[in-house]
mmCIF file of C-alpha atoms in Angstrom:
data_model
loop_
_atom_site.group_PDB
_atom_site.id
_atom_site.type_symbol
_atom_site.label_atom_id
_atom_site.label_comp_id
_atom_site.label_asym_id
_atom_site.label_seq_id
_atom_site.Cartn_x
_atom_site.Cartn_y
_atom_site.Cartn_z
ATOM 1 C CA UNK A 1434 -65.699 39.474 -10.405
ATOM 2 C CA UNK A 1435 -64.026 41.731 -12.529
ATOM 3 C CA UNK A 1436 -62.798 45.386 -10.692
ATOM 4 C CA UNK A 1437 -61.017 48.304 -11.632
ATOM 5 C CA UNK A 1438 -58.766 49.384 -8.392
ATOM 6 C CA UNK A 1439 -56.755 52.655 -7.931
ATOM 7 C CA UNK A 1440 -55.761 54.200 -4.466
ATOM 8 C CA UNK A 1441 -57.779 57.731 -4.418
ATOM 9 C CA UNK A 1442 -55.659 59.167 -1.428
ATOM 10 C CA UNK A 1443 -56.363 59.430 2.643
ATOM 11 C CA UNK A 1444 -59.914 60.496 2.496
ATOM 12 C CA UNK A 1445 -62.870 58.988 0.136
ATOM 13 C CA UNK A 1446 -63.237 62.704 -1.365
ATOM 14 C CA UNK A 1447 -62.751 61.877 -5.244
ATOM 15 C CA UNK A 1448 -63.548 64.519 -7.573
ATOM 16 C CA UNK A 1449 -65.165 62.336 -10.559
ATOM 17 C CA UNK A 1450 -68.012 63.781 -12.184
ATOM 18 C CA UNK A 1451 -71.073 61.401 -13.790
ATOM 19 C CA UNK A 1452 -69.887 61.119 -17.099
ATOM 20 C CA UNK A 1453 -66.070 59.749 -16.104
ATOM 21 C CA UNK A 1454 -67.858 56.960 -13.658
ATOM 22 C CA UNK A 1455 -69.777 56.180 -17.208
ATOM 23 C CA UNK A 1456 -66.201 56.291 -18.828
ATOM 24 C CA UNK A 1457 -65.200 53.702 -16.271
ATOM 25 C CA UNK A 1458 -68.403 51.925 -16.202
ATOM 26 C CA UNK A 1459 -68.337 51.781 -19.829
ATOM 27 C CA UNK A 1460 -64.230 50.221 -19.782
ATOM 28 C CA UNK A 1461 -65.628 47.823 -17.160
ATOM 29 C CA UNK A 1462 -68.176 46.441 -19.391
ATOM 30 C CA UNK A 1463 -65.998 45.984 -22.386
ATOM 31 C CA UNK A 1464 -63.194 44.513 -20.194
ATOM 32 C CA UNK A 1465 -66.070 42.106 -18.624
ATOM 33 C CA UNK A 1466 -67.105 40.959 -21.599
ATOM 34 C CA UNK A 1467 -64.080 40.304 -23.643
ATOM 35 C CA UNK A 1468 -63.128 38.148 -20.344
ATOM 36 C CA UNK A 1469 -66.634 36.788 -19.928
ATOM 37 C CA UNK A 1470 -66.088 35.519 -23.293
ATOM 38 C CA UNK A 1471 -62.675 34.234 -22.448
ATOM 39 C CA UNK A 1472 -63.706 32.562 -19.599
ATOM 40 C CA UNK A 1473 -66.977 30.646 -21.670
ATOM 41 C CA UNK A 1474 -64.129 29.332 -24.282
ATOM 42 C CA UNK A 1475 -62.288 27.887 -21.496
ATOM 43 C CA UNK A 1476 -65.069 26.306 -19.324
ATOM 44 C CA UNK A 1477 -67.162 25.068 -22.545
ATOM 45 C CA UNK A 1478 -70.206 26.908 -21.001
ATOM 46 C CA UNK A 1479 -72.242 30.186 -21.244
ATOM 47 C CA UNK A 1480 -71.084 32.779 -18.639
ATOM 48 C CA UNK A 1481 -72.912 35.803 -18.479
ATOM 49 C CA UNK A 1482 -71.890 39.222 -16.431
ATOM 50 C CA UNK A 1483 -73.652 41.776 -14.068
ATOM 51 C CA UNK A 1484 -73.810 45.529 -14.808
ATOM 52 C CA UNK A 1485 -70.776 46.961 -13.520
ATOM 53 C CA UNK A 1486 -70.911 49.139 -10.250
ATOM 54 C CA UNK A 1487 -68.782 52.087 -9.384
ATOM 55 C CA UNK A 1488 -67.784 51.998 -5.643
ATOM 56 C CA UNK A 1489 -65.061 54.255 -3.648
ATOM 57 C CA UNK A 1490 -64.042 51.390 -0.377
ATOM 58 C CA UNK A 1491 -61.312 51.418 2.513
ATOM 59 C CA UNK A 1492 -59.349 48.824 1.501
ATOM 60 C CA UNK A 1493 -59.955 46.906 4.872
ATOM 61 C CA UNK A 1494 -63.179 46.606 3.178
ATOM 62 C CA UNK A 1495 -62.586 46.008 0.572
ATOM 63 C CA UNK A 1496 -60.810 42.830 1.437
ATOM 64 C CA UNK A 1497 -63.758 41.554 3.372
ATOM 65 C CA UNK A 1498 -65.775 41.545 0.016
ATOM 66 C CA UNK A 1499 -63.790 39.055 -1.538
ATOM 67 C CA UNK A 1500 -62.717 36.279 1.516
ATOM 68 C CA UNK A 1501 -61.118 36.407 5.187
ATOM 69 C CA UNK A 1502 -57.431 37.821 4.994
ATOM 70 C CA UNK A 1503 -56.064 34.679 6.307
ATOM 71 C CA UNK A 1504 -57.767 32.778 3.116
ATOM 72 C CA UNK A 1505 -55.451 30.821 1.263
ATOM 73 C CA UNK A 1506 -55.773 32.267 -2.249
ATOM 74 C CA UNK A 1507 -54.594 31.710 -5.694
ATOM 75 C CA UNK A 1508 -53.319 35.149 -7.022
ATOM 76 C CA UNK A 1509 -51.944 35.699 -10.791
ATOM 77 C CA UNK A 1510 -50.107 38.846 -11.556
ATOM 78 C CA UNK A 1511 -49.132 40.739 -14.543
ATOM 79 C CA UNK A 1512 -47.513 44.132 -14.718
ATOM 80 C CA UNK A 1513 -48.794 46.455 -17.449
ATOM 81 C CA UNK A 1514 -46.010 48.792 -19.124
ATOM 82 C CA UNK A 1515 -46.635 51.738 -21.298
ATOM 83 C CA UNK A 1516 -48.756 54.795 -21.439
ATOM 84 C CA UNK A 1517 -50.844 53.748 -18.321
ATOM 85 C CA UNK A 1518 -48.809 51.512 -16.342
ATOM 86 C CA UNK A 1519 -50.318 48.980 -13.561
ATOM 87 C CA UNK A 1520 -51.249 45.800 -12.194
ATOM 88 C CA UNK A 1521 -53.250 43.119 -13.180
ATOM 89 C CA UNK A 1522 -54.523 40.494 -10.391
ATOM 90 C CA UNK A 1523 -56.826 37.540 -10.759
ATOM 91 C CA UNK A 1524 -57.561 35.956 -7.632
ATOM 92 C CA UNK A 1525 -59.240 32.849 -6.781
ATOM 93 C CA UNK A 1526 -59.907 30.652 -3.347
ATOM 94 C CA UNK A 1527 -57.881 27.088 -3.317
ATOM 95 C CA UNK A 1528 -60.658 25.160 -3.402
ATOM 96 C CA UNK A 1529 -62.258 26.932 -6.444
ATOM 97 C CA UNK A 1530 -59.222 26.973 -7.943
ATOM 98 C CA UNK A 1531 -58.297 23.702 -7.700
ATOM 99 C CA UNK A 1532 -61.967 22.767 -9.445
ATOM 100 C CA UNK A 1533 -61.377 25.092 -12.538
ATOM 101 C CA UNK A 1534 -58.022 23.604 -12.543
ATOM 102 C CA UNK A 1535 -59.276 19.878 -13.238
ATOM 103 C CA UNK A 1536 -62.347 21.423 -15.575
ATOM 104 C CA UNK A 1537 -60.041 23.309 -17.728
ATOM 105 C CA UNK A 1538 -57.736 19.948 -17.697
ATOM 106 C CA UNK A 1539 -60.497 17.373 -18.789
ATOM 107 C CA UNK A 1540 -61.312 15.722 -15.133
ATOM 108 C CA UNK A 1541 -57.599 15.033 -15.104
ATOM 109 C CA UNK A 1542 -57.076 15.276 -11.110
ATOM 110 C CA UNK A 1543 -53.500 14.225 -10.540
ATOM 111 C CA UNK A 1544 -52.240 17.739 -10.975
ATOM 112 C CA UNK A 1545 -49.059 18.562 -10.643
ATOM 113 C CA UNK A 1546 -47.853 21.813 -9.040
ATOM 114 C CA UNK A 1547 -45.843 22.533 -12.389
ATOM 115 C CA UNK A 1548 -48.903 21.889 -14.045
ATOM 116 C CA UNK A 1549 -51.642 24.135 -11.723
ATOM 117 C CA UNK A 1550 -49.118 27.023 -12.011
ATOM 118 C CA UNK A 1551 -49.201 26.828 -15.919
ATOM 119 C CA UNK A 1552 -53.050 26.368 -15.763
ATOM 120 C CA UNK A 1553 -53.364 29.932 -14.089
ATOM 121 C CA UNK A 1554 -50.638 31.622 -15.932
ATOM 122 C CA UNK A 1555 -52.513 30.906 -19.182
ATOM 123 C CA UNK A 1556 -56.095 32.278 -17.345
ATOM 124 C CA UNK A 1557 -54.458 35.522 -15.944
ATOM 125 C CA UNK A 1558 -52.807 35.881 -19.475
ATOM 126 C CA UNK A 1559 -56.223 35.577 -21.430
ATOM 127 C CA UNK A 1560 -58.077 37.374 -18.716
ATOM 128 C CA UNK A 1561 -55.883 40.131 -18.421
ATOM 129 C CA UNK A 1562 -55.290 40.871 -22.219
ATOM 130 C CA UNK A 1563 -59.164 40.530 -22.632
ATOM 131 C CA UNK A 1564 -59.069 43.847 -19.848
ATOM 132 C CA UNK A 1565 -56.086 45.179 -21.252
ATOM 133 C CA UNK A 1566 -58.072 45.015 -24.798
ATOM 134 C CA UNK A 1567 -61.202 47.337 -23.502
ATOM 135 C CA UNK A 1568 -58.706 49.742 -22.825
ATOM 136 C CA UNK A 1569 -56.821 49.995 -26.058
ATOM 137 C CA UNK A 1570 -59.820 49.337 -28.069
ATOM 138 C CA UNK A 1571 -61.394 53.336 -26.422
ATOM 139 C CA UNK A 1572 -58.020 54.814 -26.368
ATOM 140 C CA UNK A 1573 -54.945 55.217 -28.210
ATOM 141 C CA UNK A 1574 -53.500 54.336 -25.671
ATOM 142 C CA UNK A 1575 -50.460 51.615 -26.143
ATOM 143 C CA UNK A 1576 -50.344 48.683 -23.415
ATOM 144 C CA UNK A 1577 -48.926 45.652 -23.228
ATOM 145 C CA UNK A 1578 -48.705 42.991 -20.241
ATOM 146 C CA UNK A 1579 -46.074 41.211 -18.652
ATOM 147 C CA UNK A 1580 -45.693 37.229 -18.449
ATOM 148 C CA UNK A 1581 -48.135 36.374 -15.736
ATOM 149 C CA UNK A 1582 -46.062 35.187 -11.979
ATOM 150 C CA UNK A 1583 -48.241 32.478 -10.318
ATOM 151 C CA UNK A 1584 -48.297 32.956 -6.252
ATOM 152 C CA UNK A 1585 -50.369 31.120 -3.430
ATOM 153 C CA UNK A 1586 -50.766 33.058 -0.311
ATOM 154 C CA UNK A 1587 -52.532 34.372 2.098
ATOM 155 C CA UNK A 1588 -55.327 37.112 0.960
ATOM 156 C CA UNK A 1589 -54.298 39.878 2.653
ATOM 157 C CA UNK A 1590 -50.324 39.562 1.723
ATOM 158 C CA UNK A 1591 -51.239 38.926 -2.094
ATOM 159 C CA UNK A 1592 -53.422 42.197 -2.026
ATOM 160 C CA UNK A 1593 -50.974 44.379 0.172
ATOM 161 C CA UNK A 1594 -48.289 43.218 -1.937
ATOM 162 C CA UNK A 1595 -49.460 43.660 -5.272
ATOM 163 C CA UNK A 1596 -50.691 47.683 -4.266
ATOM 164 C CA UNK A 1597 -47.146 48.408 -2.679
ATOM 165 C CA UNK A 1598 -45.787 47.093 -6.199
ATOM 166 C CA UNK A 1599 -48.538 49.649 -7.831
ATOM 167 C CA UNK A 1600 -46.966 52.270 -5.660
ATOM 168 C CA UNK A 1601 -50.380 52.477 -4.140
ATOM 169 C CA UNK A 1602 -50.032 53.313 -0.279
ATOM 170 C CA UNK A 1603 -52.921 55.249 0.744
ATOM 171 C CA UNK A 1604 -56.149 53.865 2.326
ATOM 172 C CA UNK A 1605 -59.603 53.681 -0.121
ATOM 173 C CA UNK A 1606 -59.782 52.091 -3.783
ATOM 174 C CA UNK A 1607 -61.825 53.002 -6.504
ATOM 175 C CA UNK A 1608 -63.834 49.513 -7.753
ATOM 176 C CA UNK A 1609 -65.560 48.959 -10.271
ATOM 177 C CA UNK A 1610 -67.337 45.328 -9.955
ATOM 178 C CA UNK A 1611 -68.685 43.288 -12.281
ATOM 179 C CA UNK A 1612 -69.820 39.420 -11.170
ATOM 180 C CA UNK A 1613 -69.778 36.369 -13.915
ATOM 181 C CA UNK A 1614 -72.641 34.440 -13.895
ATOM 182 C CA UNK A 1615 -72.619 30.746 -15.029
ATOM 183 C CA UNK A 1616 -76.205 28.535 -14.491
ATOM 184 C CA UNK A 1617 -77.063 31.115 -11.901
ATOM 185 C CA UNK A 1618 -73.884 31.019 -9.853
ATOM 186 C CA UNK A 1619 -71.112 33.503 -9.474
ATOM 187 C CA UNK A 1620 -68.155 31.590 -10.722
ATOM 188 C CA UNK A 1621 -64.383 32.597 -11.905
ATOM 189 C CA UNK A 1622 -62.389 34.946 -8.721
ATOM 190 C CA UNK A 1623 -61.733 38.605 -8.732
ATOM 191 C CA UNK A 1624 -59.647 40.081 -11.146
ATOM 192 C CA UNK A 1625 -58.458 43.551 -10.311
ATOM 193 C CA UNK A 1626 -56.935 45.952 -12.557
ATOM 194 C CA UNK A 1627 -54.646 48.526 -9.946
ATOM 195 C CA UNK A 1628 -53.222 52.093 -12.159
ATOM 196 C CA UNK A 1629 -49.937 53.231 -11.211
ATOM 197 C CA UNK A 1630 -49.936 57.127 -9.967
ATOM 198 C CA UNK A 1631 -51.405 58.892 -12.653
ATOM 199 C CA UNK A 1632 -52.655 56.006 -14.624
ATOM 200 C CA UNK A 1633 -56.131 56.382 -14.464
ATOM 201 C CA UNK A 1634 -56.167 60.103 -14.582
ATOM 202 C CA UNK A 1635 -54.383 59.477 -18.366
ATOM 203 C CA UNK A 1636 -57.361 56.472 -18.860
ATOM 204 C CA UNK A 1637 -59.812 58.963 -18.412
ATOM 205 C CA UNK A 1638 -57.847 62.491 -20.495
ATOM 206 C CA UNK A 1639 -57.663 59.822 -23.009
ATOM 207 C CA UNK A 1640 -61.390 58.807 -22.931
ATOM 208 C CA UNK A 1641 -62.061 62.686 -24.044
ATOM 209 C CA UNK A 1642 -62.628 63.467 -20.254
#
């Protein structure tokens, strides 16, 4: 699941009109895609991708569409620098986790912790760059990513965490969701892509809107 997230303020009242939620719609496609294609190259498989969707959610609720917020999770972060700075999270449930781990290494099960952290620092680093790319690739806008930070925690803590390092406080996101598809099952976690203060409004002057 691949979603854009920005804090819109205390209320749901966004003032987007049709043709920026195409913008975004359109930069959530690209971004799905380049990491659809990522993620095919590392499984060995075809993955395919829904048609993103444009939602405004509390963040409570947000939550709930992913897991519980005591869920042990597997959470990759990168911090975008430059003209539109951010956060990039991939998230993924333990047990899923652990099962792309051991695909991605050959069956190999004995895993090391060493090892499962470097595992999902080189998937948030191909996932996010394939977002990051969508961007760039409809702007002139100049971004570049961090070295992805490997943490397992509880749901709710990675999430809060990772929007208090956005500088996002307020209560409702902006999402837009796209689901991978591989043999007709959802597979891969959610990978969230959270603008900094101003961020998205410079996304979208810089899309011509």
């Amino acid at each position: 699941m691949l979603q854009l997230l920005c804090k819109v303020g205390d209320s749901v009242e966004l003032e987007l009109t049709e043709l920026q939620l195409d913008a975004l719609r359109e930069v959530g496609n690209i971004g799905a895609g380049n990491a659809a294609t990522a993620m095919s190259q590392m499984i060995d498989r075809k993955v395919d991708m829904t048609v993103p969707q444009v939602e405004i959610l509390p963040f409570n609720e947000m939550i709930n569409t992913i897991g519980q917020e005591d869920e042990l999770v597997v959470a990759v972060l990168l911090k975008v620098f430059g003209d539109a700075p951010g956060n990039i999270l991939f998230i993924m449930d333990m047990e899923k986790a652990q099962r792309l781990s051991e695909m991605l290494l050959m069956g190999y099960q004995d895993v090391s912790e060493e090892m499962f952290i470097s595992v999902f620092q080189e998937i948030g680093n191909i996932l996010g760059n394939s977002y990051i790319n969508a961007i760039t690739r409809l702007t002139p806008l100049n971004l570049i990513t961090s070295v992805p930070s490997v943490a397992m925690d509880m749901l709710a803590a990675v999430l809060s965490i990772s929007f208090l390092d956005a500088e996002q406080y307020s209560d409702y996101v902006l999402a837009i969701d796209t689901k991978f598809i591989e043999d007709d099952k959802e597979v891969g976690g959610n990978f969230f892509f959270i603008p900094k203060p101003g961020s998205l409004n410079i996304i979208l002057q810089n899309l011509g809107l």
